[in-house]
Amino acid sequence: MSRKFFVGGNWKMNGDKASLGELIKTLNSAKLDPNTEVVCGAPSIYLEFARAKLDPKIGVAAQNCYKVKGGAFTGEISPAMIKDVGVHWVILGHSERRWVFGETDALIGQKCAHALENGLGVIACIGEKLDEREAGITEKVINAQTKHFADNIKDWSKVVLAYEPVWAIGTGKTASPAQAQDVHDKLRQWVKANVSEAVANSVRIIYGGSVTGGTCKELGGMKDVDGFLVGGAALKPEFVDIINAKK
């Protein structure tokens, strides 16, 4: 089955209206591969700005959301609010949410269920830390994280799985194409065994972790790498080269 290549740009807590406006102009004027789906993850305060300024063919994602529609949850935003400003995606379970802000697998699963029930697409992030890779438990860790997502997903057509080895995020270290392919293949096998063969064949599994214009073509050539979730490079003009990795 042919899976549409997916490139997400996670702007994290970066930028202002001036710098993001310039980035948006670059993206809007670039020749982007029409066969690649592109989504930009903007800080919540700039979601409406990004959606208004970006070409409609480029999607926008929130970088997080909460597990209920509304209430006394200071500092949080809900899927209903995200949709209200014209945004249709959310990134959940990013390693920075897990390891900086202490989010648990259980909470992330609940957020995923609520986001999907409210019509958002979910970029579901999983990945091991360096000590876990060195201990040889990468597969165990990512299977456990994936299970918490899978237990909360009814419709997989709205889900993109993002494998992000924590040791490669923002460090300049990238998993080799063979390392990325190995984990993606095992993830697909897990989905086949625990969800269904149809979902395993159709779900997009993207790679994140210091992806650059220089590394994207080889990574993107791997059989089970269906795109990227890009951090630092998503704020630079080279993001266009990453979007066009399959051209």
PDB file of C-alpha atoms in Angstrom:
ATOM      1  CA  MET A   1       0.000   0.000   0.000  1.00  0.00           C
ATOM      2  CA  SER A   2       1.298   3.429  -0.856  1.00  0.00           C
ATOM      3  CA  ARG A   3       1.449   5.722   2.174  1.00  0.00           C
ATOM      4  CA  LYS A   4       1.518   9.483   1.577  1.00  0.00           C
ATOM      5  CA  PHE A   5       4.821  10.953   2.770  1.00  0.00           C
ATOM      6  CA  PHE A   6       4.277  13.180   5.817  1.00  0.00           C
ATOM      7  CA  VAL A   7       6.593  15.945   7.031  1.00  0.00           C
ATOM      8  CA  GLY A   8       5.818  17.744  10.273  1.00  0.00           C
ATOM      9  CA  GLY A   9       7.706  20.803  11.466  1.00  0.00           C
ATOM     10  CA  ASN A  10       7.716  21.228  15.250  1.00  0.00           C
ATOM     11  CA  TRP A  11       8.521  24.879  15.977  1.00  0.00           C
ATOM     12  CA  LYS A  12       8.584  24.135  19.743  1.00  0.00           C
ATOM     13  CA  MET A  13       8.853  27.299  21.897  1.00  0.00           C
ATOM     14  CA  ASN A  14      10.561  29.353  19.206  1.00  0.00           C
ATOM     15  CA  GLY A  15       9.888  32.369  17.051  1.00  0.00           C
ATOM     16  CA  ASP A  16       7.842  35.536  17.101  1.00  0.00           C
ATOM     17  CA  LYS A  17       5.449  37.051  14.574  1.00  0.00           C
ATOM     18  CA  ALA A  18       8.307  38.607  12.612  1.00  0.00           C
ATOM     19  CA  SER A  19      10.515  35.499  12.313  1.00  0.00           C
ATOM     20  CA  LEU A  20       7.637  33.061  11.867  1.00  0.00           C
ATOM     21  CA  GLY A  21       6.108  35.414   9.298  1.00  0.00           C
ATOM     22  CA  GLU A  22       9.354  35.218   7.297  1.00  0.00           C
ATOM     23  CA  LEU A  23       9.427  31.425   7.574  1.00  0.00           C
ATOM     24  CA  ILE A  24       5.802  31.249   6.422  1.00  0.00           C
ATOM     25  CA  LYS A  25       6.623  33.464   3.397  1.00  0.00           C
ATOM     26  CA  THR A  26       9.463  31.074   2.492  1.00  0.00           C
ATOM     27  CA  LEU A  27       7.167  28.045   2.723  1.00  0.00           C
ATOM     28  CA  ASN A  28       4.330  29.706   0.813  1.00  0.00           C
ATOM     29  CA  SER A  29       6.601  30.703  -2.067  1.00  0.00           C
ATOM     30  CA  ALA A  30       8.538  27.418  -2.277  1.00  0.00           C
ATOM     31  CA  LYS A  31       7.832  24.632  -4.750  1.00  0.00           C
ATOM     32  CA  LEU A  32       6.749  21.858  -2.387  1.00  0.00           C
ATOM     33  CA  ASP A  33       6.326  18.236  -3.451  1.00  0.00           C
ATOM     34  CA  PRO A  34       2.543  17.866  -3.977  1.00  0.00           C
ATOM     35  CA  ASN A  35       2.820  14.205  -2.944  1.00  0.00           C
ATOM     36  CA  THR A  36       3.982  15.129   0.565  1.00  0.00           C
ATOM     37  CA  GLU A  37       1.613  16.164   3.352  1.00  0.00           C
ATOM     38  CA  VAL A  38       3.077  19.049   5.356  1.00  0.00           C
ATOM     39  CA  VAL A  39       2.004  20.148   8.855  1.00  0.00           C
ATOM     40  CA  CYS A  40       3.614  22.884  10.984  1.00  0.00           C
ATOM     41  CA  GLY A  41       3.395  22.692  14.789  1.00  0.00           C
ATOM     42  CA  ALA A  42       3.096  26.251  16.080  1.00  0.00           C
ATOM     43  CA  PRO A  43       3.204  27.519  19.678  1.00  0.00           C
ATOM     44  CA  SER A  44      -0.390  27.769  20.925  1.00  0.00           C
ATOM     45  CA  ILE A  45      -0.335  31.570  21.024  1.00  0.00           C
ATOM     46  CA  TYR A  46       0.552  31.624  17.296  1.00  0.00           C
ATOM     47  CA  LEU A  47      -1.831  28.897  16.068  1.00  0.00           C
ATOM     48  CA  GLU A  48      -4.353  31.342  14.639  1.00  0.00           C
ATOM     49  CA  PHE A  49      -1.569  33.485  13.130  1.00  0.00           C
ATOM     50  CA  ALA A  50       0.027  30.455  11.456  1.00  0.00           C
ATOM     51  CA  ARG A  51      -3.296  29.168  10.129  1.00  0.00           C
ATOM     52  CA  ALA A  52      -4.219  32.584   8.711  1.00  0.00           C
ATOM     53  CA  LYS A  53      -0.849  33.152   7.008  1.00  0.00           C
ATOM     54  CA  LEU A  54       0.171  29.673   5.781  1.00  0.00           C
ATOM     55  CA  ASP A  55      -0.977  28.456   2.383  1.00  0.00           C
ATOM     56  CA  PRO A  56      -4.122  26.320   2.955  1.00  0.00           C
ATOM     57  CA  LYS A  57      -2.340  23.247   1.540  1.00  0.00           C
ATOM     58  CA  ILE A  58       0.016  23.299   4.570  1.00  0.00           C
ATOM     59  CA  GLY A  59      -1.581  21.963   7.734  1.00  0.00           C
ATOM     60  CA  VAL A  60      -1.121  23.373  11.239  1.00  0.00           C
ATOM     61  CA  ALA A  61      -0.771  21.426  14.501  1.00  0.00           C
ATOM     62  CA  ALA A  62      -0.958  22.392  18.149  1.00  0.00           C
ATOM     63  CA  GLN A  63       1.996  21.058  20.144  1.00  0.00           C
ATOM     64  CA  ASN A  64      -0.144  19.721  22.974  1.00  0.00           C
ATOM     65  CA  CYS A  65      -3.702  19.681  24.316  1.00  0.00           C
ATOM     66  CA  TYR A  66      -5.601  18.494  27.370  1.00  0.00           C
ATOM     67  CA  LYS A  67      -7.938  15.505  27.804  1.00  0.00           C
ATOM     68  CA  VAL A  68     -11.234  17.351  28.398  1.00  0.00           C
ATOM     69  CA  LYS A  69     -13.267  19.995  26.577  1.00  0.00           C
ATOM     70  CA  GLY A  70     -12.948  22.781  29.155  1.00  0.00           C
ATOM     71  CA  GLY A  71     -12.838  23.679  32.827  1.00  0.00           C
ATOM     72  CA  ALA A  72     -10.515  24.815  35.591  1.00  0.00           C
ATOM     73  CA  PHE A  73      -7.246  23.739  33.938  1.00  0.00           C
ATOM     74  CA  THR A  74      -5.071  26.847  33.974  1.00  0.00           C
ATOM     75  CA  GLY A  75      -2.634  27.044  31.090  1.00  0.00           C
ATOM     76  CA  GLU A  76      -4.160  24.207  29.065  1.00  0.00           C
ATOM     77  CA  ILE A  77      -5.938  24.194  25.690  1.00  0.00           C
ATOM     78  CA  SER A  78      -8.557  21.734  24.442  1.00  0.00           C
ATOM     79  CA  PRO A  79      -9.131  20.098  21.044  1.00  0.00           C
ATOM     80  CA  ALA A  80     -12.343  22.145  20.760  1.00  0.00           C
ATOM     81  CA  MET A  81     -10.326  25.379  21.074  1.00  0.00           C
ATOM     82  CA  ILE A  82      -7.738  24.125  18.581  1.00  0.00           C
ATOM     83  CA  LYS A  83     -10.451  23.358  16.025  1.00  0.00           C
ATOM     84  CA  ASP A  84     -12.136  26.708  16.730  1.00  0.00           C
ATOM     85  CA  VAL A  85      -9.101  28.533  15.290  1.00  0.00           C
ATOM     86  CA  GLY A  86      -9.088  26.352  12.173  1.00  0.00           C
ATOM     87  CA  VAL A  87      -6.348  23.919  13.215  1.00  0.00           C
ATOM     88  CA  HIS A  88      -6.776  20.177  12.622  1.00  0.00           C
ATOM     89  CA  TRP A  89      -3.719  18.431  14.116  1.00  0.00           C
ATOM     90  CA  VAL A  90      -2.061  18.027  17.514  1.00  0.00           C
ATOM     91  CA  ILE A  91       1.322  16.604  18.542  1.00  0.00           C
ATOM     92  CA  LEU A  92       1.006  14.351  21.602  1.00  0.00           C
ATOM     93  CA  GLY A  93       3.550  12.489  23.722  1.00  0.00           C
ATOM     94  CA  HIS A  94       6.607  14.410  22.527  1.00  0.00           C
ATOM     95  CA  SER A  95       9.640  13.453  24.605  1.00  0.00           C
ATOM     96  CA  GLU A  96       9.872  16.999  25.968  1.00  0.00           C
ATOM     97  CA  ARG A  97       6.326  16.641  27.311  1.00  0.00           C
ATOM     98  CA  ARG A  98       7.273  13.287  28.823  1.00  0.00           C
ATOM     99  CA  TRP A  99      10.698  14.107  30.260  1.00  0.00           C
ATOM    100  CA  VAL A 100      10.585  17.879  30.928  1.00  0.00           C
ATOM    101  CA  PHE A 101       6.946  18.122  32.038  1.00  0.00           C
ATOM    102  CA  GLY A 102       6.438  14.649  33.501  1.00  0.00           C
ATOM    103  CA  GLU A 103       3.538  13.486  31.343  1.00  0.00           C
ATOM    104  CA  THR A 104       2.774   9.790  31.800  1.00  0.00           C
ATOM    105  CA  ASP A 105       1.876   7.192  29.164  1.00  0.00           C
ATOM    106  CA  ALA A 106      -1.609   6.999  30.722  1.00  0.00           C
ATOM    107  CA  LEU A 107      -2.246  10.765  30.479  1.00  0.00           C
ATOM    108  CA  ILE A 108      -0.934  10.906  26.916  1.00  0.00           C
ATOM    109  CA  GLY A 109      -3.268   8.039  25.972  1.00  0.00           C
ATOM    110  CA  GLN A 110      -6.257   9.887  27.476  1.00  0.00           C
ATOM    111  CA  LYS A 111      -5.335  13.043  25.561  1.00  0.00           C
ATOM    112  CA  CYS A 112      -5.071  11.026  22.355  1.00  0.00           C
ATOM    113  CA  ALA A 113      -8.546   9.512  22.828  1.00  0.00           C
ATOM    114  CA  HIS A 114     -10.102  12.933  23.496  1.00  0.00           C
ATOM    115  CA  ALA A 115      -8.328  14.601  20.550  1.00  0.00           C
ATOM    116  CA  LEU A 116      -9.470  11.883  18.125  1.00  0.00           C
ATOM    117  CA  GLU A 117     -13.044  11.928  19.485  1.00  0.00           C
ATOM    118  CA  ASN A 118     -13.085  15.648  18.724  1.00  0.00           C
ATOM    119  CA  GLY A 119     -11.884  15.258  15.155  1.00  0.00           C
ATOM    120  CA  LEU A 120      -8.218  16.213  15.420  1.00  0.00           C
ATOM    121  CA  GLY A 121      -5.460  14.287  13.685  1.00  0.00           C
ATOM    122  CA  VAL A 122      -2.790  13.108  16.135  1.00  0.00           C
ATOM    123  CA  ILE A 123       0.978  12.973  15.639  1.00  0.00           C
ATOM    124  CA  ALA A 124       1.703  10.358  18.316  1.00  0.00           C
ATOM    125  CA  CYS A 125       5.316  10.488  19.544  1.00  0.00           C
ATOM    126  CA  ILE A 126       7.301   7.585  20.977  1.00  0.00           C
ATOM    127  CA  GLY A 127      10.998   6.975  21.546  1.00  0.00           C
ATOM    128  CA  GLU A 128      13.680   5.675  23.870  1.00  0.00           C
ATOM    129  CA  LYS A 129      16.323   7.505  25.899  1.00  0.00           C
ATOM    130  CA  LEU A 130      20.044   6.822  25.471  1.00  0.00           C
ATOM    131  CA  ASP A 131      20.331   4.670  28.599  1.00  0.00           C
ATOM    132  CA  GLU A 132      17.379   2.574  27.384  1.00  0.00           C
ATOM    133  CA  ARG A 133      18.984   2.034  23.956  1.00  0.00           C
ATOM    134  CA  GLU A 134      22.301   1.121  25.585  1.00  0.00           C
ATOM    135  CA  ALA A 135      20.501  -1.317  27.906  1.00  0.00           C
ATOM    136  CA  GLY A 136      19.000  -3.027  24.840  1.00  0.00           C
ATOM    137  CA  ILE A 137      15.379  -2.259  25.769  1.00  0.00           C
ATOM    138  CA  THR A 138      14.453   0.075  22.889  1.00  0.00           C
ATOM    139  CA  GLU A 139      11.794  -2.319  21.594  1.00  0.00           C
ATOM    140  CA  LYS A 140      10.266  -2.878  25.039  1.00  0.00           C
ATOM    141  CA  VAL A 141      10.058   0.889  25.728  1.00  0.00           C
ATOM    142  CA  ILE A 142       8.512   1.891  22.405  1.00  0.00           C
ATOM    143  CA  ASN A 143       6.081  -1.049  22.409  1.00  0.00           C
ATOM    144  CA  ALA A 144       4.822   0.027  25.860  1.00  0.00           C
ATOM    145  CA  GLN A 145       4.443   3.636  24.703  1.00  0.00           C
ATOM    146  CA  THR A 146       2.699   2.544  21.500  1.00  0.00           C
ATOM    147  CA  LYS A 147       0.305   0.306  23.441  1.00  0.00           C
ATOM    148  CA  HIS A 148      -0.913   3.291  25.501  1.00  0.00           C
ATOM    149  CA  PHE A 149      -1.712   5.073  22.245  1.00  0.00           C
ATOM    150  CA  ALA A 150      -3.244   1.995  20.583  1.00  0.00           C
ATOM    151  CA  ASP A 151      -5.544   1.336  23.540  1.00  0.00           C
ATOM    152  CA  ASN A 152      -7.022   4.811  22.975  1.00  0.00           C
ATOM    153  CA  ILE A 153      -7.318   4.800  19.181  1.00  0.00           C
ATOM    154  CA  LYS A 154     -10.469   3.709  17.355  1.00  0.00           C
ATOM    155  CA  ASP A 155      -9.735   5.317  13.974  1.00  0.00           C
ATOM    156  CA  TRP A 156      -6.111   4.949  12.888  1.00  0.00           C
ATOM    157  CA  SER A 157      -6.667   6.945   9.682  1.00  0.00           C
ATOM    158  CA  LYS A 158      -6.227  10.133  11.753  1.00  0.00           C
ATOM    159  CA  VAL A 159      -2.980   9.013  13.425  1.00  0.00           C
ATOM    160  CA  VAL A 160       0.652   9.382  12.394  1.00  0.00           C
ATOM    161  CA  LEU A 161       3.201   7.556  14.577  1.00  0.00           C
ATOM    162  CA  ALA A 162       6.420   9.528  15.133  1.00  0.00           C
ATOM    163  CA  TYR A 163       9.463   7.585  16.295  1.00  0.00           C
ATOM    164  CA  GLU A 164      11.880  10.004  17.948  1.00  0.00           C
ATOM    165  CA  PRO A 165      14.891   8.516  19.730  1.00  0.00           C
ATOM    166  CA  VAL A 166      15.320  10.957  22.628  1.00  0.00           C
ATOM    167  CA  TRP A 167      19.118  10.774  22.348  1.00  0.00           C
ATOM    168  CA  ALA A 168      18.916  12.194  18.821  1.00  0.00           C
ATOM    169  CA  ILE A 169      16.612  15.172  19.496  1.00  0.00           C
ATOM    170  CA  GLY A 170      18.448  18.475  19.287  1.00  0.00           C
ATOM    171  CA  THR A 171      21.794  16.759  19.839  1.00  0.00           C
ATOM    172  CA  GLY A 172      22.993  16.689  16.250  1.00  0.00           C
ATOM    173  CA  LYS A 173      23.106  12.876  16.532  1.00  0.00           C
ATOM    174  CA  THR A 174      20.823  11.116  14.098  1.00  0.00           C
ATOM    175  CA  ALA A 175      19.854   7.471  14.075  1.00  0.00           C
ATOM    176  CA  SER A 176      21.473   5.873  11.037  1.00  0.00           C
ATOM    177  CA  PRO A 177      19.042   5.044   8.225  1.00  0.00           C
ATOM    178  CA  ALA A 178      19.480   1.355   9.150  1.00  0.00           C
ATOM    179  CA  GLN A 179      18.732   2.049  12.855  1.00  0.00           C
ATOM    180  CA  ALA A 180      15.614   4.041  11.923  1.00  0.00           C
ATOM    181  CA  GLN A 181      14.418   1.361   9.487  1.00  0.00           C
ATOM    182  CA  ASP A 182      14.961  -1.376  12.084  1.00  0.00           C
ATOM    183  CA  VAL A 183      12.793   0.354  14.702  1.00  0.00           C
ATOM    184  CA  HIS A 184      10.122   1.369  12.162  1.00  0.00           C
ATOM    185  CA  ASP A 185       9.935  -2.204  10.869  1.00  0.00           C
ATOM    186  CA  LYS A 186       9.547  -3.574  14.420  1.00  0.00           C
ATOM    187  CA  LEU A 187       6.879  -0.940  15.153  1.00  0.00           C
ATOM    188  CA  ARG A 188       4.946  -1.963  12.059  1.00  0.00           C
ATOM    189  CA  GLN A 189       5.196  -5.615  13.104  1.00  0.00           C
ATOM    190  CA  TRP A 190       3.875  -4.692  16.570  1.00  0.00           C
ATOM    191  CA  VAL A 191       0.905  -2.860  15.021  1.00  0.00           C
ATOM    192  CA  LYS A 192       0.244  -5.867  12.755  1.00  0.00           C
ATOM    193  CA  ALA A 193       0.237  -8.255  15.733  1.00  0.00           C
ATOM    194  CA  ASN A 194      -1.669  -6.018  18.174  1.00  0.00           C
ATOM    195  CA  VAL A 195      -3.996  -3.903  16.000  1.00  0.00           C
ATOM    196  CA  SER A 196      -4.405  -5.338  12.485  1.00  0.00           C
ATOM    197  CA  GLU A 197      -2.515  -6.029   9.298  1.00  0.00           C
ATOM    198  CA  ALA A 198      -4.560  -3.378   7.468  1.00  0.00           C
ATOM    199  CA  VAL A 199      -3.588  -0.675   9.969  1.00  0.00           C
ATOM    200  CA  ALA A 200       0.049  -1.833   9.933  1.00  0.00           C
ATOM    201  CA  ASN A 201       0.102  -1.419   6.151  1.00  0.00           C
ATOM    202  CA  SER A 202      -1.598   1.978   6.125  1.00  0.00           C
ATOM    203  CA  VAL A 203      -0.331   3.836   9.221  1.00  0.00           C
ATOM    204  CA  ARG A 204       2.449   6.305   8.531  1.00  0.00           C
ATOM    205  CA  ILE A 205       5.493   5.950  10.788  1.00  0.00           C
ATOM    206  CA  ILE A 206       7.704   9.028  10.608  1.00  0.00           C
ATOM    207  CA  TYR A 207      11.184   9.640  12.036  1.00  0.00           C
ATOM    208  CA  GLY A 208      12.293  12.555  14.205  1.00  0.00           C
ATOM    209  CA  GLY A 209      15.661  13.366  15.720  1.00  0.00           C
ATOM    210  CA  SER A 210      18.027  15.951  14.205  1.00  0.00           C
ATOM    211  CA  VAL A 211      16.711  15.487  10.654  1.00  0.00           C
ATOM    212  CA  THR A 212      18.414  17.931   8.283  1.00  0.00           C
ATOM    213  CA  GLY A 213      18.534  18.718   4.593  1.00  0.00           C
ATOM    214  CA  GLY A 214      21.685  16.585   4.505  1.00  0.00           C
ATOM    215  CA  THR A 215      20.261  13.462   6.152  1.00  0.00           C
ATOM    216  CA  CYS A 216      16.678  13.450   4.870  1.00  0.00           C
ATOM    217  CA  LYS A 217      17.084  11.789   1.477  1.00  0.00           C
ATOM    218  CA  GLU A 218      18.785   8.645   2.761  1.00  0.00           C
ATOM    219  CA  LEU A 219      16.440   8.361   5.769  1.00  0.00           C
ATOM    220  CA  GLY A 220      13.427   8.947   3.537  1.00  0.00           C
ATOM    221  CA  GLY A 221      14.568   6.174   1.222  1.00  0.00           C
ATOM    222  CA  MET A 222      14.044   3.518   3.902  1.00  0.00           C
ATOM    223  CA  LYS A 223      11.064   1.219   3.238  1.00  0.00           C
ATOM    224  CA  ASP A 224       9.253   1.913   6.515  1.00  0.00           C
ATOM    225  CA  VAL A 225      10.178   5.591   6.991  1.00  0.00           C
ATOM    226  CA  ASP A 226       7.085   7.486   5.837  1.00  0.00           C
ATOM    227  CA  GLY A 227       8.289  11.005   6.591  1.00  0.00           C
ATOM    228  CA  PHE A 228       9.758  13.144   9.347  1.00  0.00           C
ATOM    229  CA  LEU A 229       8.991  15.197  12.420  1.00  0.00           C
ATOM    230  CA  VAL A 230      11.538  18.003  12.202  1.00  0.00           C
ATOM    231  CA  GLY A 231      12.672  20.263  15.047  1.00  0.00           C
ATOM    232  CA  GLY A 232      15.433  22.858  14.595  1.00  0.00           C
ATOM    233  CA  ALA A 233      15.620  22.549  10.811  1.00  0.00           C
ATOM    234  CA  ALA A 234      11.872  23.291  10.548  1.00  0.00           C
ATOM    235  CA  LEU A 235      12.664  26.917  11.446  1.00  0.00           C
ATOM    236  CA  LYS A 236      15.155  27.260   8.576  1.00  0.00           C
ATOM    237  CA  PRO A 237      14.808  27.451   4.784  1.00  0.00           C
ATOM    238  CA  GLU A 238      16.250  23.897   4.567  1.00  0.00           C
ATOM    239  CA  PHE A 239      12.831  22.666   5.766  1.00  0.00           C
ATOM    240  CA  VAL A 240      11.847  22.976   2.101  1.00  0.00           C
ATOM    241  CA  ASP A 241      14.589  20.477   1.159  1.00  0.00           C
ATOM    242  CA  ILE A 242      13.285  18.068   3.813  1.00  0.00           C
ATOM    243  CA  ILE A 243       9.715  18.386   2.519  1.00  0.00           C
ATOM    244  CA  ASN A 244      11.077  17.602  -0.955  1.00  0.00           C
ATOM    245  CA  ALA A 245      13.177  14.613   0.210  1.00  0.00           C
ATOM    246  CA  LYS A 246      11.259  12.234  -2.070  1.00  0.00           C
ATOM    247  CA  LYS A 247      11.417  14.424  -5.192  1.00  0.00           C
TER     248      LYS A 247
END
